[in-house]
Amino acid sequence: MNMNPSKYILTLLGVFLATVCTAELSVKNLRCEYLVNPLGLDAASPRLSWIVTADRRAEKQTAYRILVASTPELLKAGTGDLWDSGKVAAEETAQIEYAGKPLVSRERCFWKVQAWDRDGEAGDWSDAATWEMGFLAPTDWTAQWISSTGPDRAGGALTIRRAVYGAAADYQTADVTTLLTGKIVGNHLKIVANDDSLGVNPAGRLAKQLRVEYELGGQSFVKVVDENQTLELPGSEPVPYLRKAFNVSSSVRSARLYVTALGLYELHLNGHRVGDHVLAPDWTDYRKRVRYQVYDVTSWLRGGANALGALVGDGWYSGHIGNGGFEYFGKTPALLAQLEITDADGHVETIVTDDSWKWHASPIGASDFMLGEDYDARQEIKGWDERKLDDGQWQPVTIRSESSRELDAQVMEPVREVAELKPVKITEPQPGHWVYDMGQNMVGVVRLKVAAAAGTRITLRHAEMLNPDGTIYTTNLRGAPSVDHYVCRGGGTEIWQPRFTFHGFRYVEISGLTGKPKAGTVTGLVIGSDNLRTGTFACSDPRLNQLQSNIRWGQRGNYISVPTDCPQRDERLGWMGDAEVFIRTATYNADVASFFSKWLVDVDDGQTAEGSFSDVSPNTMGVNGVPAWGDAGVICPWTIYEVYGDKRILERHLPAMTRWVDYLEQHSDGLIRDRDRGNDYGDWLSIGADTPKDLIGTAFFAYSTHLLASSYRALGRTAEADKYDQLFERIKAAFDQRYLAADGRLTGNTQCDYAMALKFGLLPEAARAQAAQYLQADIEAKGGHLSTGFVGVSYLLPVLTQAGAEDTAYELLRQDTFPSWLFSVKHGATTIWERWDGWTPEKGFQDPGMNSFNHYSLGSCGEYLFGGIGGIRLASPGYQRIVISPVIHDGLDWAKASYNSIHGTIATDWKRQGDRVELTVVIPANTTATVCVPATDAAGVTESGRPASQAVGVKFLRAADGLAEFEVGSGTYKFAAESNRPARRSLLTKTGQP
Ligand code: BGC
């Protein structure tokens, strides 16, 4: 490039000036509704967020400007034709509502942000980001629900090939093929699957199934029904292939596919699988709502002939769901899809699901969450999802007239494959039955890679544990056999994985192969709602690191579309108590804001007209919510507000939260919850410590009321806040009068009693220290053991620490004899067990009727690993203000934790050597932290080698009760305390905020 010298100097000067004038902060991580460049939003004013980063200390944003444009070109040119916020003097970087021109369906928005630093210098514009609106009006949908089945479904001769009745997972079965064949009347079979009608009981009291392989009009099918269910053939077909070939008249500029199902779908376009969602759409209460997804499919479409194909499975809609639910929402799955293709001139062609689609049986003979999946590769139709296929033999689909329900955009990360595991060991405990150890209790499926003769039938059985003889232990799966079958097509290497099922397992047994399989025959595909990881934790005790790993794996495997209780047995429901006790821990491990934003709508959908939340959401049990379970409808929105500063979630749920608290008041006597407590689970799975259930009910009534008042206050609705604050005070008074004795003991006198009463702020000032002592004394009397179940366990460690009893907190955390967190770790657990004694050396397995080895609830101590040992705590919503106060104890030499908050990364790293403590702290830009260093005064503390009170950006606040407190802005700080570590103070001096 030629440039004259003066121009060159001017340019250089410009660059120089730009460099020196540019602010010290940069804008990054642009997100809309918590997602990166989302497609298909239906909020009229989507919320925007970003973070600012800076090298220098104490940096903050003093103003911002947002530009939103309708094209990338306009955005680049600095024109926000949709919205130009102008320079807004504000620190906020999150939850900023779009306030530009009203957005319309399908609108694509391009946006960027500029921020001004603490000196008022403008920074560079951020990189551009996008979002796109979905369908804002029901009339945007022109597609129709289609299904492969209907009243006029094609018939054909019915032949029973093989019928087996019994407990398949335990090989206790009887062949009933002849019996069933004899029962066919006029090409129709109807029979109840039980001992009486089948004349045999091959499996005692174990849960049984009837599994029938049959042919209908020459096509092979499989049908499985639970004991006492009715089998009817012809009934529903196996998973169908659906397809439509179509022409696109001109070149394609862009194309979007809007799709959902009552059931599960996998979409294909011209031979490509669309998207990477697994088990889509996410589970909702289909009677009220279904979520649709949007995919950008521009690159796979072309002018001329194209083909769309879909597989549609039962999933939560019409398969087996928890606790005996079968065909709970409907009998057969259906698909709704709308492909919109825009050409170079802006003309739009639309292809929709309608009666022009065709269907054919696919190789998936059966697929079900609890039962597993059957696949016969010989039935594959090559090119089923491509344009060239001759589909003359395919059947027309049925149009399903569906009652009206909400069609909402799915604004959350979907379930995806998130990791692959290779087996660590292969054994052969029975001839021909090979057991692969995946080394980790995981959730997902196995990808099978085999080469075998056509017709070879391979069976995969899944289990969490082994029997003493090395065979797989499946009894705790109850009515979820979790068996996949694959029939080989022959002729070379075949690779297959189930699509519409998932299992919770560490061990896979493979049989049906001749000879020893290879290590590469089996790969574990781990699935989970793909919430971005936000937290890391490590410390000098490897057992606690394993505990943290177990907690994370538990969260990953049980956050499948909704927060579930367990992934392996015939349950897998959105148990609300489990969700509520674990949510705070979950927020440290992953960004769960959008996950809970979606699930809390399911929670509201399950609320009764009278105001009761349910026990599970989506509500498939139809019972009124139990104390601590129903309260999830209040605790979870509040937690999301606290962690992400999300006021909209409070606004959205306040009506339901209020109805719940009012319901509790109506179902109390004198504000004591002594009736109408539904199934009343108490402090579920506590050990020899029965906390009175009315006490738990009253305590949670108070807690929900307090959080409701706080929610109204957060939204500036003072009158309602005052009203519910007063109600809280009245419940507290009733609680104390009923349950608090003159000597300060609570009725029940359990650890759960005291932990709840302290956490929820239910005691008079004078009784708090005494309660903490009773709690501590009970733990000591039990030899340093806890006795709490799901309800009390998450409060124990924070409450003890708050009371200055950190020795006891550490003792509990590092205890490894039963009952304790490390008991299962000591015995090789790789996930959190449902019960403290799921397995013991003395007694072996607990009652198989309820014994999951992957339940996250008792892992709710994870909050303490980050907030207690790591010391990362929030002091204001969204971590705008932070407290760093690690619990440094002789039990550990070092610990480090990091957490990516909505304002950026917060990290701590401490080391202890004798009495010297070094604490490195990272605080994100635009936030302020109070850092608590164990020292008696400021003089004993240095920062980066200098006296801390003189260090740049560090302000000494006070020293009291063994902690020297400093205020810092953003940056990295290296504190060291040279003085003797004093005893920690008790923070129970004031009635604590719950
Ligand atoms: C589930 C729990 C749930 C409980 C209610 C169990 O079967 O697995 O985790 O909270 O029922 O007590």
PDB file of C-alpha atoms in Angstrom, residues 8 67 139 271 281 343 399 405 415 452 473 500 506 583 612 671 689 707 728 769 775 814 832 861 865 870 876 900:
ATOM      1  CA  TYR A   8       1.165   7.917   7.320  1.00  0.00           C
ATOM      2  CA  LEU A  67     -26.956  -0.981  19.171  1.00  0.00           C
ATOM      3  CA  THR A 139     -51.235 -18.084  13.396  1.00  0.00           C
ATOM      4  CA  GLY A 271     -29.543 -37.214   4.419  1.00  0.00           C
ATOM      5  CA  PRO A 281     -38.286 -31.556  22.524  1.00  0.00           C
ATOM      6  CA  ASP A 343     -34.846 -17.142  -1.688  1.00  0.00           C
ATOM      7  CA  ILE A 399     -53.627 -35.676  10.523  1.00  0.00           C
ATOM      8  CA  ARG A 405     -52.029 -26.071  24.009  1.00  0.00           C
ATOM      9  CA  VAL A 415     -30.026 -32.259  26.031  1.00  0.00           C
ATOM     10  CA  ALA A 452     -21.242 -60.039  12.768  1.00  0.00           C
ATOM     11  CA  TYR A 473     -26.963 -56.059  39.606  1.00  0.00           C
ATOM     12  CA  PHE A 500     -35.054 -42.453  22.051  1.00  0.00           C
ATOM     13  CA  ARG A 506     -21.730 -47.934  35.031  1.00  0.00           C
ATOM     14  CA  ILE A 583     -30.429 -25.881  43.252  1.00  0.00           C
ATOM     15  CA  SER A 612     -51.071 -26.179  45.687  1.00  0.00           C
ATOM     16  CA  LEU A 671     -50.384 -21.034  61.317  1.00  0.00           C
ATOM     17  CA  ALA A 689     -33.842 -38.982  63.554  1.00  0.00           C
ATOM     18  CA  LEU A 707     -38.905 -15.519  50.389  1.00  0.00           C
ATOM     19  CA  PHE A 728     -43.642 -14.503  58.491  1.00  0.00           C
ATOM     20  CA  ALA A 769     -26.613 -19.711  69.981  1.00  0.00           C
ATOM     21  CA  LEU A 775     -26.968 -29.124  66.973  1.00  0.00           C
ATOM     22  CA  ARG A 814     -14.358 -35.415  56.323  1.00  0.00           C
ATOM     23  CA  ILE A 832     -24.038 -39.493  44.930  1.00  0.00           C
ATOM     24  CA  CYS A 861     -23.238 -30.047  50.402  1.00  0.00           C
ATOM     25  CA  LEU A 865     -17.398 -26.705  48.924  1.00  0.00           C
ATOM     26  CA  GLY A 870     -13.699 -22.017  48.510  1.00  0.00           C
ATOM     27  CA  SER A 876     -26.067  -9.008  46.387  1.00  0.00           C
ATOM     28  CA  ASN A 900     -18.066 -17.954  36.343  1.00  0.00           C
TER      29      ASN A 900
END
